[in-house]
Amino acid sequence: MKLIDYGVREDERPYIEQWSKENNIEVKIVSDLLNPETIEQANGYDGIVAYQQLPYDPAIFDKMNEYGIHVLSLRNVGVDNVPFDTLKKNDIKLTNVPSYSPTAIAEYSVTGLMILLRSMKSMIRKVDKHNFLWAPDIGRELNELTVGVAGTGRIGRAAIKIYQGFGAKVIAFDKYRNPDIEKQGLYVDTLDELLKNSDVVTLHLPSLGKGNTVINKNTIAEMKDHAIVVNTGRGDLINTQDLYDAVVSEKLYGAVLDVYENEVGIFNSDRSNEKLEDQLLSNMIDNPRIIVSPHIAFYTTTAVKNMATISLNSMVDELKNGTSNNEIDIN
Ligand code: COI
């Protein structure tokens, strides 16, 4: 068996090399993303592993079929950039890594919230300039707040545990209820009810498709005054301009955004020597009440190792047994 792993970052490489050695399976490591040009490098391999934020071009899958490669294993969870219809047409199976470290993301979302609640963004900026005044950066206490967790999958549930540890009141919403959360009596019946009753709304949902936002001018109008939005899920869950306007007008207290609807091509790139073309992003970065980070909630050694190795294990299962626990239903 010979595998090829695309879009590999330097921080992932050692885990892939170690897996290759331990499993005695050849893995060609490629830093290029998977696209209609680079797919040629996969000719002669049995399976393709990849991670990228850019959409996977349909032409890739026609080529895979031509090369006799019928499995693509992603190193991440989100499959919103994969054209299922072209996969189906070419009889290609897809796997993802549904759970690489829910705690990494849950811990980060709480960290972002604490940074906001304790005014750390503007405090750090002040201290950097040797301004040691307290005011106006007075904090708010998490234990006094109601946190609304939208999405009670693994990440949402990990977040709930942490918020409960802080003594916050937690309410939750999910279309598919989890028995443990149900037992604790945390569920409200609708997303509207969650939005109306939360001081903090934290999103742990997958993308609902372009234009299907959870946070927008209409839903913000329903939210409590001075509420906070935390998003470590997907950027397109929020109409970002509406959210920004609501923070500027002080309807909302602030926001923690580790994902952004226009992040592809910007996040995880170094733009330190250029002016940002995206004025909204630039405005949000300037705003002390908006904590922006470049999609790093997942970025821990544990998660990166799990993404690298679980994707390879799923590929082996697919190639040996024709199926794996992490196969995505593309039908
Ligand atoms: C995903 O796993 O889909 C993520 O959003 C994390 C990604 C940046 C590796």
GROMACS .gro file of N, CA and C and ligand atoms in nm, residues 9 51 53 75-80 97 100 105 232-234 259 263 294-296 298 307, ligand 1:
model
   75
    9ARG      N    1   0.160   2.050   0.660
    9ARG     CA    2   0.239   2.157   0.725
    9ARG      C    3   0.355   2.092   0.799
   51TYR      N    4  -0.567   1.788   0.358
   51TYR     CA    5  -0.642   1.891   0.431
   51TYR      C    6  -0.619   2.025   0.360
   53GLN      N    7  -0.840   2.436   0.317
   53GLN     CA    8  -0.963   2.513   0.334
   53GLN      C    9  -1.025   2.547   0.200
   75ARG      N   10  -0.792   1.516   0.679
   75ARG     CA   11  -0.733   1.521   0.813
   75ARG      C   12  -0.815   1.608   0.907
   76ASN      N   13  -0.924   1.666   0.858
   76ASN     CA   14  -1.005   1.756   0.942
   76ASN      C   15  -1.148   1.704   0.950
   77VAL      N   16  -1.232   1.781   1.016
   77VAL     CA   17  -1.371   1.736   1.032
   77VAL      C   18  -1.462   1.789   0.921
   78GLY      N   19  -1.447   1.919   0.886
   78GLY     CA   20  -1.542   1.984   0.794
   78GLY      C   21  -1.531   1.927   0.653
   79VAL      N   22  -1.646   1.896   0.592
   79VAL     CA   23  -1.645   1.844   0.455
   79VAL      C   24  -1.723   1.939   0.363
   80ASP      N   25  -1.743   2.063   0.410
   80ASP     CA   26  -1.824   2.158   0.334
   80ASP      C   27  -1.756   2.206   0.206
   97VAL      N   28  -1.202   1.327   1.001
   97VAL     CA   29  -1.165   1.298   1.140
   97VAL      C   30  -1.269   1.370   1.226
  100TYR      N   31  -1.097   1.503   1.675
  100TYR     CA   32  -0.953   1.495   1.698
  100TYR      C   33  -0.913   1.548   1.833
  105ILE      N   34  -1.090   2.264   2.116
  105ILE     CA   35  -1.178   2.370   2.066
  105ILE      C   36  -1.261   2.430   2.179
  232THR      N   37  -1.640   2.941   1.726
  232THR     CA   38  -1.524   2.859   1.687
  232THR      C   39  -1.570   2.751   1.589
  233GLY      N   40  -1.691   2.770   1.534
  233GLY     CA   41  -1.749   2.668   1.445
  233GLY      C   42  -1.715   2.694   1.300
  234ARG      N   43  -1.802   2.768   1.234
  234ARG     CA   44  -1.780   2.804   1.094
  234ARG      C   45  -1.817   2.950   1.075
  259VAL      N   46  -1.331   3.204   1.369
  259VAL     CA   47  -1.360   3.174   1.229
  259VAL      C   48  -1.430   3.296   1.171
  263GLU      N   49  -1.245   3.406   0.561
  263GLU     CA   50  -1.111   3.373   0.613
  263GLU      C   51  -1.023   3.298   0.513
  294PRO      N   52  -0.697   3.346   1.404
  294PRO     CA   53  -0.701   3.286   1.269
  294PRO      C   54  -0.732   3.135   1.266
  295HIS      N   55  -0.849   3.098   1.316
  295HIS     CA   56  -0.894   2.957   1.311
  295HIS      C   57  -0.793   2.865   1.380
  296ILE      N   58  -0.763   2.899   1.506
  296ILE     CA   59  -0.661   2.822   1.579
  296ILE      C   60  -0.718   2.741   1.696
  298PHE      N   61  -0.846   2.465   1.705
  298PHE     CA   62  -0.807   2.324   1.694
  298PHE      C   63  -0.657   2.303   1.717
  307MET      N   64  -0.524   1.432   1.405
  307MET     CA   65  -0.569   1.454   1.266
  307MET      C   66  -0.481   1.378   1.169
  332COI     C1   67  -1.193   2.137   1.076
  332COI     O1   68  -1.143   2.034   1.125
  332COI     O2   69  -1.277   2.128   0.984
  332COI     C2   70  -1.152   2.267   1.126
  332COI     O3   71  -1.227   2.360   1.119
  332COI     C3   72  -1.012   2.285   1.172
  332COI     C4   73  -0.922   2.312   1.056
  332COI     C5   74  -0.871   2.451   1.055
  332COI     C6   75  -0.808   2.216   1.057
   0.00000   0.00000   0.00000
